[in-house]
Amino acid sequence: MLYKKFYCLLAVVVITGSAMAQQPLFRNPQAPVEARVKDLLQKLTLDEKISLLGYRNPAIERLDIPTYNWWNEALHGIARAGEATVYPQAIGMAATFNDALVQEVAATISTEARAKYNLSVAMNRRLWYMGLNFWTPNINLFRDPRWGRGQETYGEDPYLTAVMGAAFVSGLQGDDPAHLKTAACAKHFAVHSGPEAERHTFNAVVDEKDLRETYLFAFKHLVDAGVESIMCAYNRVNGEPCCTGQTLLQHILRDEWHFTGQSVTDCGALDDIYLRHKAIPTKVETAAAAVKAGINLECGSILQDDVKKAIEQGLLTPVEIDSVLSYNLRTQMKLGLFDEQGLAPYNRYGADSVHNAYHIEMARKAAQQSMVLLKNNGVLPLQKEKYSSMMVLGSNAAAPDALLANYHGINGNLVTFAEGIAAAAGPATAVQYDMGSDYKDTVHFGGIWAAENSDVTIAVIGLTPVLEGEEGDAFLSASGGDKATLSLPASQLAFMRKLRAAHKKPIIAVITAGSAVDVSAIEPYADAVILAWYPGEQGGRALADIVFGDVSPAGRLPVTFYRSFNDLPPYDDYSLKGRTYRYFEGEVAYPFGFGLSYTTFNYAWEQQPRNTYALRDTIHLAVQVQNTGGYDGDEVVQAYIEYPGLERMPLRELKAFRRVHVAKDGRQTVTLSIPVSGLQKWDLAAHRWKLYKGQYTVAVGKSSADLLLKKTFTVK
């Protein structure tokens, strides 16, 4: 019996060892990634390699490699792939000024991605939008409120964009240094923010100072943070197409920043280069230029169709194909796509990891923290016992699009504003709903009589993603997705006037939008104004939480609200002069960082900055925040740097922030750190970063225009 057991065990060992010996090295998860990539490159034919340079990877059946589609979206939740949790649009998440929350949101998104991938692959469904790499986040600078896609970004400030973008990437990619939970992609590299209608032909002209200090700032930060992929933009920058130009893709991204991840084109960007920019004569030459510039993957088909021809014409070599393809294979290895059982522990995620109770609550929390209170004459928060009847009306009060934004998912749990208010008010309160107005009719309105006979009215108006957004998607935009005006639709302005004229009872205006709008036109008719952005699936509940005082609002504006487009330079001017809070010197409607609360806060120094600093130092400061009002609430402490009075220095610049919860009558100490190296500016003459000597000021406050504590210091 003992001999039998011994020989059985020996047979198992032999069979197992034989199976491992037969397993290709590229499928061995224990082997180094580089060895696995090299092994697979040796096994692939040239034609097979070329077929893997497009986003629709065909199956390599002889190697048992299934098809894979690289085009996947997760801007604020898994998009275009069925059931998924829908979080606030990116601009709303920026308004939370809470990078820890953004990281946690992104972690839940990557969990859902793994679960959906596992479930679909188990059914042999290898679908578009069901993969494990995501072409997000969008970290372009929202430099001009006309840009329809600005809603996809984290606002107008390079530092805020960098911090929020890095947090999102961290949540998507996970914390395993050897593997990726999912792969993130920073886009659109670079200097890309409208005009949307001209994005396939536009040449963004910008000097090196604005390029380095503003447009590339967040990209460099995300590269340093380990983002797996970079997507090049449609446009040209100073004459060079972003997806074939050597300056951005090679000299800066690879040579200077030492980026080791994947470079992917925006969809159809290579077609633009020879068809619209006319920068390169032919498709074949475009394919060759893209490979030589370091493009690894195309969202399109030119590389798959024309790289072979480029090799035959002597424009490329097979060695260059190995070089560019290796980046794609490396990403797939890190995702576990060639592992027999998938990448542990993520291979165990299933249906209970998609749109579960925790994720739904996270969507609600993110929406709560994103909403910005712009006006309150004391009517908010509503005391339920005072209001027995309520009217909820307006074009967006029951509109799912006003929740979802663009690049969104879908599920059966969307809570509109009307639904959220009705549920929170309870069955003993008479809540009515009416659409009130549409987006065009300035004469005919509904719900006015019902509002007149209710104790309080909540009017939900504003924009939707079909009025502002990406070219083609925002199909009701008169400007190719961009905004031609800051004004809300004229029908809504007429509706608000009619509503106010009907009665003197409280009116709360709720505005949905992904960008700045002219609030002043409706502000006289409302006792309170809440900017809800596009708040995601739980927007209705989050609004109710704020309206009824369960949560004190603490969202802050990540963009400046200007009074008029006339105050700004031309839309197609990419110079920063006269743009954003960093360089705009005029009067504004609402400053960057602004947001009201139900309570009040006092600030006091606990640790002031020193008097002098040098390049290698770090500025440490501590501020005591005291809640002096009647409600528990969050405060967003913002620290700005004011620079020496030299040419082209910003007026001030956000360099640290912290969102903190302070109980009524309580105190919290907020500590912030600012590396002095982060105060360097680009020296145009020397083409390098330089720390300028002189007098600086740390200014701490509640917004870029409400600075309560200041301390001057000298840089030696």
XYZ file of C-alpha atoms in Angstrom:
716
model
C 0.000 0.000 0.000
C 2.821 2.413 0.857
C 4.517 1.622 -2.468
C 1.259 2.319 -4.317
C 0.852 5.716 -2.612
C 4.468 6.582 -3.401
C 4.112 5.745 -7.094
C 0.792 7.625 -7.329
C 2.395 10.711 -5.802
C 5.376 10.349 -8.132
C 3.047 10.110 -11.116
C 1.242 13.290 -10.077
C 4.555 15.141 -9.738
C 5.736 13.891 -13.139
C 2.473 14.830 -14.844
C 2.423 18.265 -13.205
C 6.032 18.901 -14.090
C 5.394 17.788 -17.645
C 2.400 20.126 -17.931
C 4.478 23.048 -16.639
C 7.255 22.186 -19.048
C 4.750 22.274 -21.924
C 3.283 25.613 -20.796
C 4.690 28.495 -22.852
C 6.805 30.905 -20.844
C 4.514 33.818 -21.719
C 1.705 32.043 -19.837
C 3.753 31.477 -16.688
C 2.603 34.055 -14.108
C 5.657 33.306 -11.965
C 8.111 34.329 -14.688
C 9.380 37.932 -14.996
C 7.205 40.109 -17.215
C 10.052 40.993 -19.565
C 10.884 37.326 -20.112
C 7.234 36.585 -20.863
C 7.015 39.454 -23.351
C 10.183 38.338 -25.104
C 8.900 34.778 -25.321
C 5.608 35.827 -26.892
C 7.325 38.139 -29.375
C 9.452 35.196 -30.513
C 6.360 33.057 -31.058
C 4.339 35.616 -33.032
C 4.711 36.014 -36.777
C 5.191 39.478 -38.268
C 1.622 39.528 -39.569
C 0.304 38.525 -36.142
C 2.332 41.276 -34.485
C 0.953 43.889 -36.852
C -2.589 42.672 -36.199
C -2.104 43.490 -32.499
C -1.300 47.176 -33.112
C -4.980 48.134 -33.438
C -7.514 48.384 -30.636
C -9.456 45.383 -31.959
C -6.973 42.590 -31.377
C -7.966 39.469 -33.321
C -7.576 36.032 -31.784
C -4.265 34.230 -32.367
C -5.819 30.777 -32.417
C -2.645 28.757 -32.855
C -1.353 30.206 -29.577
C -4.780 30.030 -27.920
C -4.840 33.828 -27.470
C -8.415 35.150 -27.549
C -9.574 38.396 -29.091
C -9.302 41.551 -26.981
C -10.791 45.029 -27.462
C -8.728 47.856 -25.977
C -11.470 50.480 -26.249
C -13.002 50.698 -22.780
C -14.336 53.701 -20.868
C -14.687 54.471 -17.144
C -14.805 58.256 -16.776
C -17.096 58.180 -13.729
C -18.056 54.505 -13.629
C -17.886 51.697 -16.168
C -19.386 53.210 -19.324
C -21.323 51.736 -22.226
C -21.190 48.213 -20.804
C -24.523 47.621 -19.123
C -25.168 47.596 -15.402
C -22.651 49.652 -13.439
C -22.575 52.243 -10.678
C -22.774 55.787 -12.058
C -20.800 58.332 -10.038
C -20.828 62.130 -10.444
C -19.254 63.438 -13.624
C -15.512 64.150 -13.321
C -15.991 67.893 -12.865
C -18.297 67.101 -9.944
C -15.737 64.795 -8.375
C -13.197 67.607 -8.685
C -15.643 69.832 -6.810
C -15.395 67.517 -3.794
C -11.782 68.625 -3.284
C -11.415 65.181 -1.710
C -8.725 63.105 -3.406
C -9.112 60.255 -0.900
C -12.770 59.945 -1.885
C -11.883 60.036 -5.599
C -9.375 57.229 -5.084
C -11.991 55.156 -3.260
C -14.520 55.771 -6.038
C -12.001 54.651 -8.651
C -11.232 51.527 -6.616
C -14.893 50.528 -6.736
C -14.942 51.170 -10.485
C -11.987 48.843 -11.020
C -13.683 46.219 -8.833
C -16.764 46.366 -11.061
C -14.541 46.174 -14.128
C -12.894 42.984 -12.921
C -16.249 41.442 -12.028
C -17.856 42.307 -15.362
C -14.817 41.013 -17.241
C -14.844 37.733 -15.310
C -18.554 37.219 -15.885
C -18.443 38.013 -19.595
C -15.334 35.907 -20.301
C -16.905 32.964 -18.472
C -19.657 33.144 -21.101
C -17.045 33.497 -23.876
C -18.095 37.116 -24.422
C -15.031 39.217 -25.125
C -16.809 42.436 -25.804
C -16.176 46.050 -26.668
C -16.240 48.119 -23.421
C -15.855 44.965 -21.290
C -12.055 44.941 -21.042
C -9.617 45.736 -18.255
C -7.860 48.826 -19.570
C -9.634 52.187 -19.554
C -9.082 55.338 -21.574
C -9.517 57.620 -18.585
C -8.922 60.052 -16.842
C -9.213 63.167 -18.973
C -6.664 65.549 -17.441
C -6.781 68.284 -20.032
C -7.024 71.758 -18.539
C -10.527 73.282 -18.555
C -9.085 76.626 -19.664
C -12.253 78.070 -21.247
C -15.910 77.574 -20.211
C -16.959 77.254 -23.844
C -15.400 73.793 -24.124
C -18.173 71.202 -24.025
C -15.885 68.390 -22.904
C -14.635 70.388 -19.934
C -17.123 68.427 -17.832
C -14.874 65.376 -18.275
C -11.935 67.113 -16.596
C -10.975 68.079 -13.050
C -11.194 71.789 -13.749
C -8.988 74.736 -14.614
C -6.157 74.320 -12.104
C -3.059 72.217 -12.938
C -2.408 71.224 -9.319
C -5.985 70.174 -8.513
C -6.119 68.261 -11.804
C -2.856 66.489 -11.019
C -3.909 65.470 -7.503
C -7.376 64.277 -8.499
C -6.068 62.530 -11.603
C -3.372 60.685 -9.646
C -5.938 59.599 -7.048
C -8.214 58.243 -9.762
C -5.355 56.363 -11.420
C -4.309 54.875 -8.094
C -7.816 53.597 -7.474
C -8.097 52.093 -10.953
C -4.680 50.441 -11.029
C -4.489 49.162 -7.444
C -1.499 48.926 -5.148
C 0.236 45.765 -6.399
C 3.586 46.943 -7.824
C 3.854 43.935 -10.155
C 0.279 43.758 -11.435
C -2.584 46.005 -12.474
C -6.106 45.764 -11.155
C -7.068 47.693 -14.280
C -4.964 49.944 -16.524
C -5.603 53.704 -16.594
C -4.830 56.102 -19.437
C -4.170 59.844 -19.118
C -5.612 61.806 -22.046
C -5.462 63.806 -24.337
C -1.735 64.472 -24.682
C -1.582 67.460 -24.978
C -2.800 71.079 -25.173
C -6.297 69.916 -26.044
C -9.384 71.822 -24.914
C -11.374 73.019 -27.916
C -12.771 74.356 -30.071
C -14.526 71.009 -30.273
C -15.735 71.494 -33.838
C -12.134 72.048 -35.012
C -10.409 69.351 -32.975
C -9.498 67.269 -36.048
C -7.734 70.184 -37.757
C -6.760 72.600 -35.001
C -3.197 73.739 -34.345
C -2.712 74.824 -30.716
C 0.019 77.458 -30.598
C 1.588 77.791 -27.160
C 4.974 78.861 -25.875
C 7.165 76.624 -23.775
C 6.336 78.401 -20.523
C 2.578 77.817 -20.726
C 3.208 74.346 -22.113
C 5.349 73.269 -19.172
C 3.706 75.114 -16.302
C 0.107 74.515 -17.305
C -0.686 72.068 -20.094
C 1.868 69.370 -19.249
C 1.813 69.742 -15.453
C -0.775 67.066 -14.685
C 0.576 64.684 -17.333
C 4.022 64.797 -15.741
C 2.473 64.217 -12.313
C 0.552 61.159 -13.542
C 3.589 59.742 -15.306
C 5.491 60.021 -12.030
C 2.518 58.356 -10.293
C 2.768 55.344 -12.620
C -0.131 55.762 -15.034
C 0.001 52.815 -17.436
C -0.988 54.568 -20.653
C -1.037 57.967 -22.364
C -3.444 58.880 -25.191
C -2.282 61.416 -27.767
C -4.720 64.075 -28.968
C -6.315 64.861 -32.329
C -4.856 68.334 -32.706
C -1.449 69.679 -33.591
C 0.743 71.536 -31.094
C 2.947 74.225 -32.636
C 2.552 72.546 -35.994
C 3.298 68.964 -34.938
C 0.474 66.386 -34.891
C 0.188 65.074 -31.339
C 0.190 61.440 -32.498
C 3.271 61.585 -34.731
C 5.224 64.564 -33.415
C 8.588 63.852 -31.865
C 8.499 66.731 -29.361
C 5.686 65.422 -27.165
C 5.859 61.665 -27.647
C 9.614 61.143 -27.778
C 11.604 64.109 -26.510
C 9.369 64.905 -23.528
C 7.363 61.757 -22.720
C 9.979 59.068 -23.314
C 13.388 60.764 -23.217
C 12.828 63.396 -20.537
C 10.094 61.891 -18.347
C 11.231 58.272 -18.875
C 7.677 57.054 -19.410
C 7.707 53.269 -19.787
C 3.999 52.690 -20.394
C 1.831 52.407 -23.461
C 1.067 55.208 -25.930
C -2.289 55.012 -27.696
C -3.919 57.282 -30.264
C -7.266 58.949 -29.907
C -9.830 57.297 -32.164
C -9.181 58.150 -35.788
C -6.334 60.528 -34.936
C -3.974 58.995 -37.494
C -6.584 59.484 -40.217
C -6.683 63.176 -39.291
C -2.952 63.534 -39.839
C -2.951 62.832 -43.567
C -6.604 63.616 -44.407
C -7.236 66.828 -42.450
C -4.022 68.231 -41.001
C -2.318 67.175 -44.233
C 0.918 67.013 -42.257
C 1.996 63.725 -43.878
C 1.134 62.820 -47.489
C -0.070 59.209 -47.247
C -1.503 56.548 -44.954
C 1.616 54.410 -45.231
C 3.909 57.270 -44.294
C 1.560 58.158 -41.431
C 1.752 54.601 -40.125
C 5.543 54.705 -40.278
C 5.696 58.105 -38.537
C 3.431 56.897 -35.734
C 5.602 53.854 -35.062
C 8.756 55.942 -35.121
C 7.195 58.437 -32.720
C 6.517 55.630 -30.259
C 2.816 54.897 -30.775
C 2.075 51.396 -29.501
C -1.640 51.080 -30.166
C -4.035 52.782 -32.533
C -7.702 53.393 -31.993
C -8.238 52.939 -35.693
C -6.959 50.615 -38.401
C -4.100 52.375 -40.194
C -1.342 50.527 -38.322
C -2.997 47.166 -38.930
C -3.557 47.983 -42.603
C -0.376 49.824 -43.531
C 2.568 48.893 -41.296
C 3.333 45.878 -43.492
C 3.428 48.165 -46.539
C 5.730 50.546 -44.674
C 8.130 47.687 -43.990
C 8.029 46.617 -47.633
C 8.820 50.188 -48.672
C 11.766 50.371 -46.287
C 10.148 52.917 -43.987
C 10.111 50.551 -40.997
C 11.847 47.407 -39.818
C 10.456 44.326 -38.038
C 12.647 45.225 -35.042
C 10.728 48.492 -34.658
C 7.458 46.550 -34.647
C 8.741 44.348 -31.833
C 9.705 47.453 -29.902
C 6.308 49.163 -30.095
C 4.263 45.987 -29.609
C 6.174 45.033 -26.486
C 4.477 47.847 -24.560
C 1.017 46.451 -25.328
C 2.033 42.935 -24.346
C 3.609 44.194 -21.134
C 0.346 45.874 -20.123
C -1.598 42.698 -20.891
C 0.845 40.623 -18.853
C 0.442 42.972 -15.881
C -3.328 42.651 -16.201
C -3.075 38.878 -16.156
C -4.651 38.437 -19.588
C -2.311 35.544 -20.428
C -2.634 33.830 -17.047
C -4.559 30.569 -17.306
C -6.853 31.323 -14.368
C -6.816 35.115 -14.584
C -5.066 37.419 -12.169
C -5.601 36.509 -8.514
C -7.249 37.761 -6.376
C -9.332 39.646 -8.917
C -10.346 36.449 -10.729
C -12.813 35.724 -7.918
C -14.871 38.904 -8.372
C -18.433 38.185 -9.499
C -21.920 39.632 -9.778
C -21.992 40.708 -6.127
C -19.153 43.130 -6.908
C -21.235 45.086 -9.446
C -23.490 47.925 -8.313
C -23.721 46.618 -4.787
C -24.927 48.485 -1.700
C -21.475 49.820 -0.851
C -20.933 51.224 -4.344
C -24.392 52.803 -4.366
C -23.644 54.488 -1.059
C -20.305 55.709 -2.451
C -22.153 57.271 -5.393
C -24.445 59.048 -2.955
C -21.553 60.263 -0.814
C -19.636 61.540 -3.840
C -22.717 63.407 -5.084
C -23.284 64.937 -1.630
C -19.724 66.193 -1.501
C -19.770 67.527 -5.079
C -22.751 69.880 -4.875
C -21.938 73.578 -4.461
C -24.186 75.994 -2.588
C -23.995 79.304 -4.447
C -26.700 81.286 -2.631
C -28.710 80.880 0.546
C -30.778 83.632 2.153
C -31.443 81.386 5.137
C -34.149 79.189 3.652
C -31.853 76.163 3.640
C -31.744 73.680 5.167
C -35.481 73.040 5.065
C -37.078 71.993 8.324
C -39.481 69.235 7.355
C -42.000 70.110 10.042
C -42.452 73.597 8.524
C -43.371 72.432 5.027
C -46.373 70.185 4.533
C -46.444 70.567 0.744
C -43.701 70.846 -1.863
C -43.509 71.348 -5.600
C -40.608 69.859 -7.543
C -40.544 70.992 -11.133
C -38.306 72.028 -13.988
C -36.956 70.516 -17.185
C -34.316 68.474 -15.339
C -36.258 67.503 -12.221
C -37.035 64.016 -13.537
C -34.524 63.768 -16.404
C -32.059 60.844 -16.260
C -29.664 62.618 -18.647
C -29.157 65.358 -16.076
C -27.832 62.688 -13.708
C -25.756 60.617 -16.111
C -23.542 63.092 -18.029
C -21.523 61.627 -20.906
C -19.435 58.424 -20.992
C -21.845 56.885 -18.516
C -23.133 53.524 -17.371
C -26.713 52.530 -16.633
C -28.639 50.592 -14.006
C -32.104 50.180 -12.544
C -31.465 52.351 -9.504
C -31.278 55.894 -10.883
C -32.804 58.387 -8.458
C -33.956 61.605 -10.109
C -34.191 64.854 -8.180
C -37.975 64.620 -7.952
C -37.791 61.045 -6.680
C -35.111 61.859 -4.130
C -37.032 64.799 -2.681
C -40.308 62.850 -2.539
C -38.701 59.912 -0.735
C -36.899 62.112 1.791
C -39.955 64.293 2.476
C -41.911 61.221 3.491
C -45.492 60.021 3.011
C -46.999 62.723 5.231
C -45.771 65.517 2.920
C -47.665 66.410 -0.252
C -44.975 66.441 -2.955
C -45.936 67.177 -6.556
C -43.897 67.037 -9.753
C -44.264 68.841 -13.060
C -41.859 69.256 -15.962
C -42.520 73.001 -15.846
C -40.706 73.960 -19.025
C -38.733 72.536 -21.875
C -35.498 73.848 -23.425
C -37.087 76.069 -26.101
C -40.626 77.250 -25.375
C -40.553 80.668 -23.671
C -44.316 81.024 -23.357
C -45.932 77.826 -22.165
C -45.179 76.519 -18.653
C -46.542 73.915 -16.299
C -46.738 73.574 -12.554
C -46.982 77.289 -11.787
C -50.412 77.045 -10.175
C -49.346 73.989 -8.143
C -46.211 75.821 -6.999
C -48.310 78.788 -5.974
C -50.352 76.479 -3.753
C -47.353 74.662 -2.207
C -45.271 75.717 0.780
C -41.923 75.520 -1.037
C -40.736 75.024 -4.621
C -37.625 73.269 -5.881
C -36.929 74.167 -9.511
C -34.377 71.965 -11.261
C -33.091 73.620 -14.417
C -29.839 73.856 -16.359
C -27.999 72.001 -19.083
C -27.739 68.355 -20.069
C -25.075 66.366 -21.954
C -26.925 66.795 -25.239
C -26.443 70.575 -24.953
C -22.734 70.459 -24.024
C -20.209 67.710 -24.571
C -18.193 65.907 -27.203
C -18.595 66.537 -30.901
C -21.428 64.307 -32.127
C -22.639 63.234 -28.683
C -24.003 66.665 -27.716
C -26.330 66.553 -30.708
C -28.496 69.503 -29.610
C -25.540 71.830 -29.217
C -25.502 74.617 -31.780
C -21.705 74.837 -31.536
C -20.489 71.318 -32.246
C -20.624 70.316 -28.579
C -19.252 73.584 -27.230
C -21.253 76.400 -25.619
C -21.879 79.607 -27.534
C -23.062 81.401 -24.395
C -22.934 81.254 -20.616
C -26.703 81.723 -20.520
C -29.111 79.055 -19.451
C -31.823 78.295 -22.034
C -34.099 81.300 -22.524
C -37.132 79.126 -21.760
C -35.764 78.415 -18.286
C -35.117 82.085 -17.572
C -38.680 82.939 -18.585
C -39.956 80.044 -16.495
C -38.100 81.241 -13.377
C -39.465 84.782 -13.828
C -42.985 83.405 -14.156
C -42.504 81.192 -11.112
C -41.269 84.071 -8.965
C -44.064 86.367 -10.110
C -46.653 83.785 -9.096
C -45.867 83.774 -5.361
C -43.524 84.909 -2.593
C -42.945 81.502 -1.027
C -39.437 79.983 -0.941
C -37.927 78.897 -4.253
C -34.801 76.747 -4.358
C -33.095 76.658 -7.758
C -31.011 73.621 -8.601
C -28.767 73.920 -11.639
C -27.359 70.956 -13.542
C -24.334 71.611 -15.744
C -20.828 70.437 -16.426
C -19.373 73.914 -16.662
C -19.846 77.546 -15.714
C -23.204 79.155 -16.464
C -24.692 82.599 -15.865
C -26.322 82.178 -12.469
C -27.036 85.901 -12.135
C -29.925 85.684 -14.596
C -31.978 83.428 -12.294
C -30.457 84.338 -8.918
C -32.960 87.177 -8.197
C -35.840 84.714 -8.484
C -34.456 82.123 -6.058
C -33.927 82.138 -2.305
C -31.193 79.525 -2.640
C -29.134 78.197 -5.555
C -27.427 74.789 -5.621
C -25.082 73.721 -8.410
C -25.580 69.968 -8.735
C -23.339 69.326 -11.781
C -24.280 65.962 -13.348
C -24.331 64.109 -10.035
C -24.689 60.464 -11.038
C -27.276 57.849 -10.193
C -27.822 58.967 -6.594
C -28.153 62.650 -7.432
C -31.743 62.799 -6.218
C -30.929 61.358 -2.810
C -27.827 63.534 -2.445
C -29.821 66.667 -3.249
C -32.424 65.705 -0.644
C -29.678 65.095 1.920
C -28.480 68.663 1.393
C -31.880 70.340 1.089
C -33.127 68.797 4.349
C -29.888 69.387 6.223
C -28.679 65.819 6.703
C -25.483 67.006 5.025
C -24.059 70.514 5.048
C -22.887 71.394 1.508
C -19.137 71.777 1.046
C -18.506 71.386 -2.684
C -16.131 73.971 -4.150
C -15.900 75.343 -7.680
C -12.984 73.791 -9.636
C -13.484 76.473 -12.307
C -13.977 80.225 -12.349
C -17.491 81.458 -13.091
C -16.944 84.488 -15.329
C -19.508 87.216 -15.887
C -19.291 87.019 -19.679
C -17.368 85.386 -22.502
C -16.471 88.957 -23.467
C -14.135 89.039 -20.463
C -12.030 86.243 -21.974
C -9.528 86.059 -24.834
C -10.651 84.378 -28.073
C -11.579 80.724 -27.578
C -8.849 79.442 -29.903
C -6.113 81.435 -28.119
C -4.163 78.970 -25.951
C -2.119 81.584 -24.106
C -2.978 81.612 -20.389
C -2.921 85.401 -20.230
C -6.313 86.545 -18.952
C -7.524 82.992 -18.270
C -8.369 81.048 -15.109
C -8.017 82.394 -11.591
C -4.228 82.198 -11.971
C -4.104 84.976 -14.576
C -7.550 86.624 -14.783
C -7.582 90.074 -13.157
C -11.200 91.117 -13.683
C -14.328 90.771 -11.575
C -15.919 87.316 -11.576
C -19.332 85.964 -10.685
C -17.880 83.225 -8.450
C -14.168 82.591 -7.871
C -12.290 79.325 -8.130
C -12.644 77.372 -4.892
C -15.910 79.065 -3.874
C -18.737 77.310 -2.044
C -21.091 78.147 0.823
C -21.970 76.077 3.877
C -24.760 75.865 6.449
C -22.211 76.610 9.149
C -19.287 78.987 9.619
C -15.587 78.427 10.243
C -12.744 80.426 11.741
C -9.071 79.851 10.914
C -6.014 80.356 13.129
C -2.349 79.525 12.664
C -0.972 76.595 14.634
C 2.263 76.424 12.659
C 3.296 79.254 10.378
C 5.786 78.831 7.553
C 9.400 79.763 8.261
C 10.910 83.022 7.099
C 13.325 81.552 4.528
C 13.461 78.478 2.305
C 15.725 76.893 -0.289
C 15.049 74.549 -3.217
C 15.262 71.269 -1.279
C 13.051 72.430 1.589
C 9.390 71.740 2.241
C 6.989 74.342 3.584
C 5.050 72.869 6.502
C 2.052 74.682 7.922
C -0.804 73.875 10.271
C -4.147 75.652 10.589
C -6.754 75.225 13.288
C -10.262 75.195 11.836
C -13.027 76.033 14.310
C -16.700 75.399 13.542
C -18.463 78.498 14.882
C -21.910 77.822 13.400
C -24.900 75.690 14.201
C -24.268 72.601 12.072
C -21.678 69.877 11.690
C -19.947 70.346 8.376
C -16.972 69.928 6.072
C -14.552 72.726 5.309
C -12.089 72.807 2.408
C -8.858 74.493 3.501
C -7.017 75.870 0.481
C -3.393 77.039 0.465
C -2.208 79.303 -2.340
C 1.205 80.681 -3.210
C 1.635 84.299 -4.271
C 4.860 84.783 -6.232
C 7.409 87.582 -6.557
C 6.307 90.376 -8.875
C 8.136 89.086 -11.932
C 6.885 88.933 -15.508
C 4.269 86.220 -16.203
C 4.050 84.978 -12.638
C 0.558 83.757 -11.649
C -1.526 86.030 -9.426
C -1.779 83.088 -7.045
C -1.680 79.333 -7.394
C -3.229 76.455 -5.442
C -0.487 74.285 -3.958
C -2.244 72.328 -1.180
C -5.756 71.637 0.068
C -7.548 69.435 2.564
C -11.216 68.660 3.123
C -11.930 68.157 6.809
C -15.076 67.402 8.849
C -15.597 69.601 11.919
C -18.405 69.027 14.384
C -20.477 71.935 15.655
C -18.436 73.856 18.254
C -15.472 71.624 17.407
C -11.944 72.206 16.147
C -9.696 70.337 13.729
C -6.045 70.893 12.904
C -5.221 70.756 9.209
C -1.571 70.194 8.289
C -0.354 70.957 4.782
C 2.994 70.574 3.036
C 4.293 72.354 -0.052
C 7.642 71.280 -1.550
C 9.625 74.371 -2.501
C 10.659 72.557 -5.691
C 7.004 72.826 -6.704
C 7.363 76.613 -6.853
C 9.784 76.481 -9.764
C 8.799 78.180 -13.013
C 9.977 77.597 -16.559
C 12.886 79.744 -17.707
C 12.184 80.425 -21.388
C 15.725 81.532 -22.110
C 17.438 78.551 -20.477
C 14.705 75.988 -21.365
C 14.641 74.578 -17.848
C 12.933 74.841 -14.486
C 14.173 77.596 -12.199
C 13.418 78.586 -8.604
C 13.287 82.371 -8.644
C 14.635 84.182 -5.613
C 12.502 86.742 -3.851
C 9.522 87.240 -1.582
C 6.653 84.748 -1.645
C 3.434 84.484 0.377
C 1.480 81.489 1.607
C -2.201 82.465 1.658
C -4.705 80.119 3.295
C -8.438 80.483 2.964
C -11.831 79.363 1.764
C -11.404 80.166 -1.933
C -8.936 81.827 -4.271
C -10.578 85.155 -3.390
C -11.245 84.621 0.323
C -7.826 84.245 1.937
C -7.830 84.526 5.732
C -4.237 83.792 6.784
C -1.062 85.008 5.121
C 2.621 84.541 5.806
C 5.417 86.000 3.727
C 8.716 84.163 3.275
C 11.874 84.539 1.246
C 13.382 82.046 -1.183
C 17.174 82.206 -1.130
